[in-house]
mmCIF file of C-alpha atoms in Angstrom:
data_model
loop_
_atom_site.group_PDB
_atom_site.id
_atom_site.type_symbol
_atom_site.label_atom_id
_atom_site.label_comp_id
_atom_site.label_asym_id
_atom_site.label_seq_id
_atom_site.Cartn_x
_atom_site.Cartn_y
_atom_site.Cartn_z
ATOM 1 C CA ALA O 252 15.103 -23.362 -6.186
ATOM 2 C CA GLN O 253 13.106 -19.966 -6.492
ATOM 3 C CA THR O 254 14.305 -16.600 -6.899
ATOM 4 C CA VAL O 255 12.875 -13.177 -6.889
ATOM 5 C CA THR O 256 15.048 -10.089 -8.433
ATOM 6 C CA GLN O 257 14.328 -6.491 -7.946
ATOM 7 C CA SER O 258 16.850 -4.626 -9.867
ATOM 8 C CA GLN O 259 16.049 -1.179 -8.641
ATOM 9 C CA PRO O 260 17.631 -0.839 -5.421
ATOM 10 C CA GLU O 261 15.779 2.861 -4.638
ATOM 11 C CA MET O 262 13.185 4.992 -6.292
ATOM 12 C CA SER O 263 11.709 8.283 -5.792
ATOM 13 C CA VAL O 264 8.468 9.691 -6.856
ATOM 14 C CA GLN O 265 6.458 13.315 -6.620
ATOM 15 C CA GLU O 266 3.562 13.018 -4.002
ATOM 16 C CA ALA O 267 0.534 12.444 -6.337
ATOM 17 C CA GLU O 268 2.328 10.946 -9.180
ATOM 18 C CA THR O 269 2.395 7.393 -10.297
ATOM 19 C CA VAL O 270 5.598 5.050 -9.700
ATOM 20 C CA THR O 271 6.144 1.256 -10.793
ATOM 21 C CA LEU O 272 8.628 -1.030 -9.021
ATOM 22 C CA SER O 273 10.176 -4.003 -10.955
ATOM 23 C CA CYS O 274 10.262 -7.540 -9.927
ATOM 24 C CA THR O 275 11.123 -10.422 -11.897
ATOM 25 C CA TYR O 276 11.238 -14.287 -10.472
ATOM 26 C CA ASP O 277 11.819 -17.765 -11.266
ATOM 27 C CA THR O 278 10.243 -20.850 -10.309
ATOM 28 C CA SER O 279 9.748 -24.248 -11.270
ATOM 29 C CA GLU O 280 6.397 -24.327 -9.547
ATOM 30 C CA SER O 281 3.479 -24.499 -12.204
ATOM 31 C CA ASP O 282 0.950 -22.925 -8.977
ATOM 32 C CA TYR O 283 2.167 -20.480 -7.076
ATOM 33 C CA TYR O 284 1.842 -17.086 -5.647
ATOM 34 C CA LEU O 285 3.239 -13.609 -5.888
ATOM 35 C CA PHE O 286 3.283 -10.676 -3.380
ATOM 36 C CA TRP O 287 4.426 -7.240 -2.568
ATOM 37 C CA TYR O 288 5.152 -6.432 0.921
ATOM 38 C CA LYS O 289 5.768 -3.334 2.220
ATOM 39 C CA GLN O 290 8.042 -2.366 5.075
ATOM 40 C CA PRO O 291 7.858 0.900 6.618
ATOM 41 C CA PRO O 292 10.519 2.489 9.325
ATOM 42 C CA SER O 293 8.599 0.333 11.874
ATOM 43 C CA ARG O 294 10.088 -2.519 10.162
ATOM 44 C CA GLN O 295 6.819 -4.518 10.332
ATOM 45 C CA MET O 296 5.755 -6.365 7.203
ATOM 46 C CA ILE O 297 2.816 -5.213 5.532
ATOM 47 C CA LEU O 298 0.897 -7.113 2.812
ATOM 48 C CA VAL O 299 -0.003 -4.778 0.099
ATOM 49 C CA ILE O 300 -1.040 -6.975 -2.857
ATOM 50 C CA ARG O 301 -1.140 -10.702 -3.953
ATOM 51 C CA GLN O 302 -1.419 -12.406 -7.317
ATOM 52 C CA GLU O 303 -2.303 -16.230 -7.800
ATOM 53 C CA ALA O 304 -0.370 -17.212 -10.809
ATOM 54 C CA TYR O 305 -3.349 -19.020 -12.007
ATOM 55 C CA LYS O 306 -5.299 -16.027 -12.463
ATOM 56 C CA GLN O 307 -4.844 -13.904 -15.725
ATOM 57 C CA GLN O 308 -6.788 -10.832 -14.547
ATOM 58 C CA ASN O 309 -4.031 -8.460 -12.708
ATOM 59 C CA ALA O 310 -4.868 -7.714 -8.782
ATOM 60 C CA THR O 311 -5.613 -4.482 -7.558
ATOM 61 C CA GLU O 312 -6.194 -2.638 -4.018
ATOM 62 C CA ASN O 313 -6.924 0.612 -4.071
ATOM 63 C CA ARG O 314 -4.187 2.843 -5.340
ATOM 64 C CA PHE O 315 -2.112 -0.351 -5.797
ATOM 65 C CA SER O 316 -2.208 -2.467 -8.726
ATOM 66 C CA VAL O 317 0.060 -4.967 -10.629
ATOM 67 C CA ASN O 318 1.176 -5.931 -14.149
ATOM 68 C CA PHE O 319 1.391 -9.899 -13.993
ATOM 69 C CA GLN O 320 3.282 -11.171 -17.095
ATOM 70 C CA LYS O 321 3.307 -15.035 -16.313
ATOM 71 C CA ALA O 322 5.560 -15.668 -19.434
ATOM 72 C CA ALA O 323 8.015 -13.211 -18.711
ATOM 73 C CA LYS O 324 7.994 -13.986 -14.984
ATOM 74 C CA SER O 325 7.331 -10.590 -14.383
ATOM 75 C CA PHE O 326 5.405 -8.808 -11.416
ATOM 76 C CA SER O 327 5.512 -5.173 -11.085
ATOM 77 C CA LEU O 328 3.700 -3.032 -8.584
ATOM 78 C CA LYS O 329 2.039 0.385 -9.761
ATOM 79 C CA ILE O 330 1.235 2.898 -6.958
ATOM 80 C CA SER O 331 -0.800 5.607 -8.077
ATOM 81 C CA ASP O 332 -1.475 9.064 -6.208
ATOM 82 C CA SER O 333 1.529 8.552 -4.387
ATOM 83 C CA GLN O 334 1.159 9.735 -0.635
ATOM 84 C CA LEU O 335 3.770 10.467 1.742
ATOM 85 C CA GLY O 336 2.639 7.285 3.837
ATOM 86 C CA ASP O 337 3.724 5.109 1.055
ATOM 87 C CA ALA O 338 7.873 5.767 1.571
ATOM 88 C CA ALA O 339 9.085 2.500 2.722
ATOM 89 C CA MET O 340 10.839 -0.599 1.608
ATOM 90 C CA TYR O 341 8.951 -2.645 -0.908
ATOM 91 C CA PHE O 342 9.694 -6.392 -1.124
ATOM 92 C CA CYS O 343 8.407 -8.601 -3.779
ATOM 93 C CA ALA O 344 7.888 -12.332 -2.928
ATOM 94 C CA LEU O 345 7.055 -15.522 -4.165
ATOM 95 C CA THR O 346 5.810 -18.568 -2.700
ATOM 96 C CA GLY O 347 4.942 -22.056 -4.303
ATOM 97 C CA GLY O 348 1.877 -22.680 -1.924
ATOM 98 C CA ASN O 349 3.344 -23.518 1.617
ATOM 99 C CA GLU O 350 3.838 -20.013 2.373
ATOM 100 C CA LYS O 351 7.718 -20.399 2.596
ATOM 101 C CA LEU O 352 8.152 -17.312 0.797
ATOM 102 C CA THR O 353 11.281 -16.317 -1.335
ATOM 103 C CA PHE O 354 11.974 -12.391 -1.183
ATOM 104 C CA GLY O 355 13.502 -9.949 -3.368
ATOM 105 C CA THR O 356 16.398 -7.753 -2.128
ATOM 106 C CA GLY O 357 14.017 -4.598 -1.813
ATOM 107 C CA THR O 358 13.154 -1.565 -3.373
ATOM 108 C CA ARG O 359 13.372 2.008 -1.194
ATOM 109 C CA LEU O 360 10.729 4.094 -2.181
ATOM 110 C CA THR O 361 11.063 7.831 -1.196
ATOM 111 C CA ILE O 362 8.262 10.056 -1.728
ATOM 112 C CA ILE O 363 8.979 13.692 -2.817
ATOM 113 C CA PRO O 364 6.510 16.169 -1.214
ATOM 114 C CA ASN N 198 -7.578 -9.788 17.750
ATOM 115 C CA ALA N 199 -4.234 -9.235 18.628
ATOM 116 C CA GLY N 200 -1.780 -9.757 15.836
ATOM 117 C CA VAL N 201 1.368 -11.618 15.822
ATOM 118 C CA MET N 202 3.488 -10.938 19.199
ATOM 119 C CA GLN N 203 7.120 -11.234 19.180
ATOM 120 C CA ASN N 204 9.418 -10.522 22.203
ATOM 121 C CA PRO N 205 11.665 -8.932 22.988
ATOM 122 C CA ARG N 206 11.826 -6.302 20.327
ATOM 123 C CA HIS N 207 15.381 -5.628 20.928
ATOM 124 C CA LEU N 208 17.903 -7.873 22.516
ATOM 125 C CA VAL N 209 21.624 -7.177 23.048
ATOM 126 C CA ARG N 210 23.892 -10.302 23.633
ATOM 127 C CA ARG N 211 27.711 -10.267 24.065
ATOM 128 C CA ARG N 212 29.504 -13.228 22.004
ATOM 129 C CA GLY N 213 29.269 -16.657 23.229
ATOM 130 C CA GLN N 214 25.876 -15.975 24.890
ATOM 131 C CA GLU N 215 22.385 -17.434 24.263
ATOM 132 C CA ALA N 216 19.607 -15.701 22.693
ATOM 133 C CA ARG N 217 16.137 -16.587 23.021
ATOM 134 C CA LEU N 218 13.345 -15.111 20.667
ATOM 135 C CA ARG N 219 9.774 -15.780 21.456
ATOM 136 C CA CYS N 220 6.715 -15.699 19.102
ATOM 137 C CA SER N 221 3.016 -15.678 19.687
ATOM 138 C CA PRO N 222 1.024 -16.316 16.358
ATOM 139 C CA MET N 223 -2.387 -14.719 15.689
ATOM 140 C CA LYS N 224 -5.098 -16.494 17.359
ATOM 141 C CA GLY N 225 -6.568 -19.435 15.508
ATOM 142 C CA HIS N 226 -3.119 -19.609 13.522
ATOM 143 C CA SER N 227 -1.325 -23.231 13.815
ATOM 144 C CA HIS N 228 1.561 -22.697 11.590
ATOM 145 C CA VAL N 229 4.551 -20.196 12.483
ATOM 146 C CA TYR N 230 7.230 -19.125 10.364
ATOM 147 C CA TRP N 231 10.881 -17.504 11.221
ATOM 148 C CA TYR N 232 12.571 -15.283 8.696
ATOM 149 C CA ARG N 233 16.190 -13.340 9.349
ATOM 150 C CA GLN N 234 16.673 -10.087 7.662
ATOM 151 C CA LEU N 235 20.121 -8.846 7.465
ATOM 152 C CA PRO N 236 20.984 -5.114 7.003
ATOM 153 C CA GLU N 237 19.682 -3.886 3.547
ATOM 154 C CA GLU N 238 18.633 -7.196 2.708
ATOM 155 C CA GLY N 239 15.579 -8.995 2.132
ATOM 156 C CA LEU N 240 13.908 -11.884 4.369
ATOM 157 C CA LYS N 241 15.501 -15.242 4.396
ATOM 158 C CA PHE N 242 13.388 -18.367 5.188
ATOM 159 C CA MET N 243 14.770 -19.922 8.309
ATOM 160 C CA VAL N 244 12.001 -22.558 9.513
ATOM 161 C CA TYR N 245 8.652 -23.720 9.437
ATOM 162 C CA LEU N 246 6.843 -25.241 12.190
ATOM 163 C CA GLN N 247 3.037 -26.469 13.370
ATOM 164 C CA LYS N 248 2.405 -27.394 16.906
ATOM 165 C CA GLU N 249 5.052 -29.874 18.319
ATOM 166 C CA ASN N 250 6.609 -30.430 14.698
ATOM 167 C CA ILE N 251 9.326 -28.952 12.720
ATOM 168 C CA ILE N 252 8.082 -28.831 9.035
ATOM 169 C CA ASP N 253 10.643 -27.492 7.112
ATOM 170 C CA GLU N 254 14.172 -26.352 8.499
ATOM 171 C CA SER N 255 15.994 -26.077 5.473
ATOM 172 C CA GLY N 256 17.027 -22.489 5.986
ATOM 173 C CA MET N 257 18.071 -22.640 9.679
ATOM 174 C CA PRO N 258 22.015 -23.012 10.000
ATOM 175 C CA LYS N 259 22.610 -26.532 11.041
ATOM 176 C CA GLU N 260 24.721 -25.438 14.166
ATOM 177 C CA ARG N 261 24.123 -23.407 17.160
ATOM 178 C CA PHE N 262 20.164 -22.481 15.844
ATOM 179 C CA SER N 263 17.301 -24.467 17.191
ATOM 180 C CA ALA N 264 13.492 -23.588 16.996
ATOM 181 C CA GLU N 265 10.592 -25.169 18.840
ATOM 182 C CA PHE N 266 6.536 -24.735 18.659
ATOM 183 C CA PRO N 267 5.382 -26.436 21.771
ATOM 184 C CA LYS N 268 1.719 -27.625 22.389
ATOM 185 C CA GLU N 269 1.082 -24.863 24.630
ATOM 186 C CA GLY N 270 3.101 -21.646 24.573
ATOM 187 C CA PRO N 271 4.730 -19.358 22.038
ATOM 188 C CA SER N 272 7.449 -20.330 19.588
ATOM 189 C CA ILE N 273 10.820 -19.811 20.564
ATOM 190 C CA LEU N 274 13.915 -19.187 18.107
ATOM 191 C CA ARG N 275 17.103 -20.431 20.055
ATOM 192 C CA ILE N 276 20.528 -19.105 19.272
ATOM 193 C CA GLN N 277 23.328 -20.690 21.051
ATOM 194 C CA GLN N 278 26.985 -19.196 21.454
ATOM 195 C CA VAL N 279 26.273 -16.022 19.193
ATOM 196 C CA VAL N 280 28.382 -14.731 17.105
ATOM 197 C CA ARG N 281 28.390 -11.145 15.588
ATOM 198 C CA GLY N 282 27.320 -12.316 12.315
ATOM 199 C CA ASP N 283 24.125 -13.460 13.932
ATOM 200 C CA SER N 284 23.199 -9.703 14.376
ATOM 201 C CA ALA N 285 19.673 -9.253 12.370
ATOM 202 C CA ALA N 286 16.075 -8.655 12.672
ATOM 203 C CA TYR N 287 14.303 -12.055 13.092
ATOM 204 C CA PHE N 288 10.609 -11.906 12.085
ATOM 205 C CA CYS N 289 8.077 -14.518 13.039
ATOM 206 C CA ALA N 290 5.198 -14.868 10.848
ATOM 207 C CA SER N 291 1.960 -17.122 11.159
ATOM 208 C CA SER N 292 -0.596 -18.212 9.003
ATOM 209 C CA ARG N 293 -4.003 -20.352 9.290
ATOM 210 C CA TRP N 294 -3.714 -23.128 6.993
ATOM 211 C CA THR N 295 -6.763 -23.742 4.511
ATOM 212 C CA SER N 296 -6.401 -26.276 2.047
ATOM 213 C CA GLY N 297 -6.333 -25.154 -1.218
ATOM 214 C CA ASN N 298 -5.743 -21.296 -0.326
ATOM 215 C CA THR N 299 -2.283 -20.166 0.721
ATOM 216 C CA GLY N 300 -0.058 -17.427 0.421
ATOM 217 C CA GLU N 301 -0.974 -15.029 3.222
ATOM 218 C CA LEU N 302 1.487 -14.614 6.380
ATOM 219 C CA PHE N 303 1.077 -12.155 9.210
ATOM 220 C CA PHE N 304 4.124 -10.842 10.377
ATOM 221 C CA GLY N 305 5.221 -9.832 13.677
ATOM 222 C CA GLU N 306 7.337 -6.726 14.160
ATOM 223 C CA GLY N 307 10.512 -8.622 14.298
ATOM 224 C CA SER N 308 12.891 -8.766 17.072
ATOM 225 C CA ARG N 309 16.246 -7.123 16.489
ATOM 226 C CA LEU N 310 19.308 -8.711 17.852
ATOM 227 C CA THR N 311 22.644 -7.115 18.380
ATOM 228 C CA VAL N 312 25.676 -9.037 19.205
ATOM 229 C CA LEU N 313 28.467 -7.508 20.889
#
């Protein structure tokens, strides 16, 4: 069984500052993928960033980057230069390769103007 | 290129009625997934389908819930004799299976079911 744990139900950050959202996971798969999804008030799930477990290099997408610590089974998301539009629920997710995702319980991010 | 389309966006049913939720995957996608999101929770996997086949229904309740993805037309998630605990947002996602390349699901905007 796979599990994903997000220990921060809520986070807030000043606009233009940097924030890090935490995620730990557990899986018995040797090959797997990790994701961060954003869910704004519109509720649509939007892929923010993905990481293949076999890749040592941390994924980066513009202002979004991850810190992937495979041995520690940790996958945190760093948002730089936070913007008001970043306010949303953020979900960490894991799949063993068949797109059957296991999601964490989410972190609600508030941006303070 | 339209994204994943779900309808209805909102559905209200009384206890004991049936709910049908529809999902049209992205063009070129032959894999459909249904997830359920209870308030203040993450999404929980329900079922994975390909055209005319249920691949994995391990997350689907054994009773009252069924899903199909016919050769023609949208995927349907059907909930019979709804109860208040079925109230949730139901998300559909699709993917284009490419061997050796996995992971990205494209989600619809969800269907919110309210059971009175």
